[in-house]
Amino acid sequence: MKPRILMTRAVFPDVIERLEQYFDVESNQDDHIFSVDELTQKLQGKDGVFTTPSERISAQVIAACPGLKAICNMAVGYNNIDLDAATRAGIMVTNTPEVLNETTADFAWALLLAAARRVTESEHWLRAGKWQKWRYDSFLGADIHGSTLGIIGMGRIGQGIARRSTGFNMRVIYHNRSRLPVEKEAAANHAQYVSKEELLRSADHVVLALPYSAESHHTIGAAELAMMKTSATLVNIARGGIVDDAALVAALRAGRIGAAGLDVFENEPAFDPAFLALSNVVLTPHIASASESTRRAMANCAADNLIAALTGDLPPNILNPDVQSRE
Ligand code: DGY
């Protein structure tokens, strides 16, 4: 008998076909969003689950699914999974690092340029038929070239964002849990390690690229926004919850910072509707990794992990390698 797996959400059909060679697959190509009870019920008798960042695999769900051996997330972030509870239960957990670094770094730049140079705001104005004449002061934005870029979270994606800044002749400062080795700083446009406070006070543009955790919750709140330059841009391509969205709405509304570019939100997809009334924010629906080739690579990476986990190999991207796998 083949091991049984659940796909929690719709995914590329060829990835399902690949998994069907190894497993008895229950897919969800209708993309129905499972309640906690439905998810728990569907996981009964399953050996593995292919998840996305939208499903919360809590300690409660884990405790109710004693047969589960592997949770393979199609994302680099895994704050949707209670890793400690999974580890205690002997369940392997995997993510999809590396394959999305460059695409996500590209998108941070898309948001930064769009927000600082008012691209979407001016396009909405043009589409609304308001363009009657050229004016010297139409949609004046903030320069990117020659400015100071501050990156909070200098992992693989943060370093990719920094590398791209050389063409804009920027100075890069960063804050991270620990300082990078000097050769990595040199490769990241000679990024200079500074305190979070110094970064917020000196940067013209601040990009958030750190993982979500209890420690990084509300890394940017009212106090931090007050330290930033009034012309500064804030970009979040990391996770909702790293920014206090209510505080950001208030800061954008009051002009305490210049603009923001946001791909992730607290409580997404039910994000704070107050953002919609603001013209100085660019909003995208959690698509930083969404290029065709990268999303395929992420899906196949999660599939590789699931196949390895349930066929007796160590999954390439296991997050809890010490787990005592369930028999
Ligand atoms: C990730 O990989 O964590 C992304 O946020 C998913 O798009």
XYZ file of C-alpha atoms in Angstrom, residues 57-243:
187
model
C -0.670 23.490 11.540
C -1.015 24.112 15.251
C -0.100 21.961 18.246
C -3.803 21.144 18.465
C -3.943 19.839 14.877
C -0.708 17.913 15.379
C -1.997 16.275 18.582
C -5.157 15.192 16.774
C -3.259 13.503 13.902
C -1.216 10.705 15.453
C -0.369 9.037 12.124
C 1.291 12.058 10.542
C 5.006 11.675 9.776
C 5.851 14.657 7.549
C 4.653 18.238 7.053
C 6.172 19.715 3.891
C 5.531 23.427 3.458
C 5.649 25.083 0.035
C 7.353 28.203 1.420
C 10.611 29.215 2.984
C 8.718 30.721 5.933
C 7.231 28.151 8.300
C 5.642 30.254 11.031
C 2.330 28.615 10.082
C 3.604 25.347 11.599
C 4.227 24.712 15.287
C 7.719 23.306 14.782
C 8.258 22.465 18.453
C 5.006 20.543 18.679
C 5.823 18.674 15.452
C 9.282 17.804 16.710
C 7.909 16.538 20.032
C 5.450 14.412 18.079
C 8.229 12.973 15.892
C 6.992 14.650 12.700
C 9.476 15.854 10.100
C 8.920 19.448 8.956
C 10.436 20.896 5.792
C 10.447 24.219 3.927
C 11.624 25.445 0.498
C 14.702 27.640 0.997
C 17.036 28.956 -1.730
C 14.747 28.441 -4.748
C 12.903 31.717 -4.164
C 15.766 33.983 -3.052
C 16.395 35.807 -6.304
C 12.745 36.167 -7.349
C 11.822 37.554 -3.931
C 14.778 39.946 -3.979
C 13.652 41.162 -7.425
C 10.197 41.850 -6.044
C 11.499 43.876 -3.108
C 12.958 46.200 -5.727
C 9.694 46.300 -7.649
C 7.890 47.472 -4.493
C 10.632 49.896 -3.509
C 10.731 51.567 -6.918
C 6.948 51.613 -7.239
C 6.415 53.121 -3.782
C 9.264 55.655 -3.797
C 8.546 56.817 -7.361
C 4.751 56.689 -6.949
C 4.227 54.336 -9.892
C 0.891 52.772 -8.952
C -0.498 55.976 -7.461
C 0.177 57.922 -10.664
C -1.117 55.079 -12.830
C -4.422 55.049 -10.933
C -4.672 58.818 -11.461
C -3.946 58.458 -15.181
C -6.470 55.616 -15.578
C -9.068 57.789 -13.830
C -8.743 60.269 -16.705
C -7.186 63.004 -14.583
C -4.127 63.689 -16.766
C -4.758 67.065 -18.438
C -1.271 68.615 -18.479
C 2.367 68.113 -17.508
C 3.325 69.856 -14.267
C 6.710 70.449 -12.663
C 5.478 69.009 -9.377
C 3.414 66.043 -10.531
C 4.008 63.000 -8.352
C 7.353 64.072 -6.958
C 8.930 61.035 -5.375
C 12.094 60.035 -3.569
C 15.269 59.093 -5.435
C 16.614 55.586 -5.218
C 20.011 56.190 -6.829
C 22.668 57.520 -4.505
C 20.493 56.959 -1.422
C 20.995 54.804 1.659
C 19.272 51.429 1.707
C 18.601 49.878 5.115
C 17.881 46.152 5.210
C 16.547 44.475 8.339
C 17.105 40.728 8.058
C 20.269 39.957 6.115
C 19.732 36.320 5.204
C 19.873 35.006 1.664
C 17.044 37.245 0.423
C 18.361 40.337 2.214
C 21.789 39.780 0.693
C 20.180 39.423 -2.753
C 18.418 42.751 -2.260
C 21.706 44.372 -1.223
C 23.616 42.957 -4.217
C 21.095 44.532 -6.590
C 21.754 48.004 -5.129
C 25.166 48.403 -6.771
C 23.583 49.565 -10.041
C 21.851 52.360 -8.141
C 25.087 53.466 -6.526
C 23.598 53.101 -3.050
C 25.116 52.828 0.390
C 23.808 49.735 2.201
C 23.388 49.423 5.941
C 21.828 46.401 7.605
C 20.641 45.022 10.886
C 20.470 41.320 11.626
C 20.517 38.961 14.614
C 24.251 38.608 14.002
C 26.802 40.335 11.849
C 27.705 38.672 8.530
C 31.248 37.494 7.800
C 33.198 40.281 6.081
C 33.295 38.496 2.722
C 29.484 38.285 2.715
C 29.244 41.973 3.607
C 31.599 42.777 0.718
C 29.477 40.719 -1.703
C 26.353 42.536 -0.452
C 27.522 45.907 -1.835
C 29.841 46.380 1.164
C 26.913 46.435 3.545
C 27.659 47.970 6.915
C 26.260 46.421 10.117
C 24.440 48.962 12.329
C 21.964 48.934 15.201
C 18.272 48.867 14.344
C 17.902 52.413 15.657
C 20.760 53.761 13.560
C 19.367 52.015 10.498
C 15.908 53.505 11.000
C 17.321 56.998 11.531
C 19.793 56.943 8.606
C 18.144 54.927 5.835
C 16.280 56.597 3.000
C 14.580 53.293 2.242
C 14.018 50.429 4.695
C 13.383 46.882 3.469
C 12.232 44.109 5.801
C 13.508 40.630 4.907
C 13.536 38.827 8.248
C 11.620 35.702 9.253
C 8.561 36.020 11.468
C 8.906 34.772 15.047
C 7.730 35.844 18.479
C 10.897 37.981 18.669
C 10.338 39.692 15.309
C 6.640 40.419 15.993
C 6.110 44.174 15.472
C 9.774 44.864 14.715
C 8.326 48.019 13.166
C 5.741 49.776 15.320
C 4.871 53.375 16.131
C 8.185 54.046 17.923
C 10.257 52.710 15.019
C 8.196 54.566 12.408
C 8.776 57.761 14.371
C 12.553 57.254 14.054
C 12.425 57.023 10.250
C 12.944 59.977 7.923
C 9.706 61.659 6.903
C 10.651 60.978 3.266
C 11.542 57.318 3.882
C 10.027 54.303 2.143
C 9.238 51.097 4.034
C 9.031 47.796 2.139
C 7.821 44.530 3.662
C 8.333 41.359 1.628
C 8.847 39.201 4.730
C 5.746 38.371 6.769
C 2.680 40.018 8.169
C 3.074 40.715 11.874
C 6.630 42.023 11.504
C 4.995 45.423 11.025
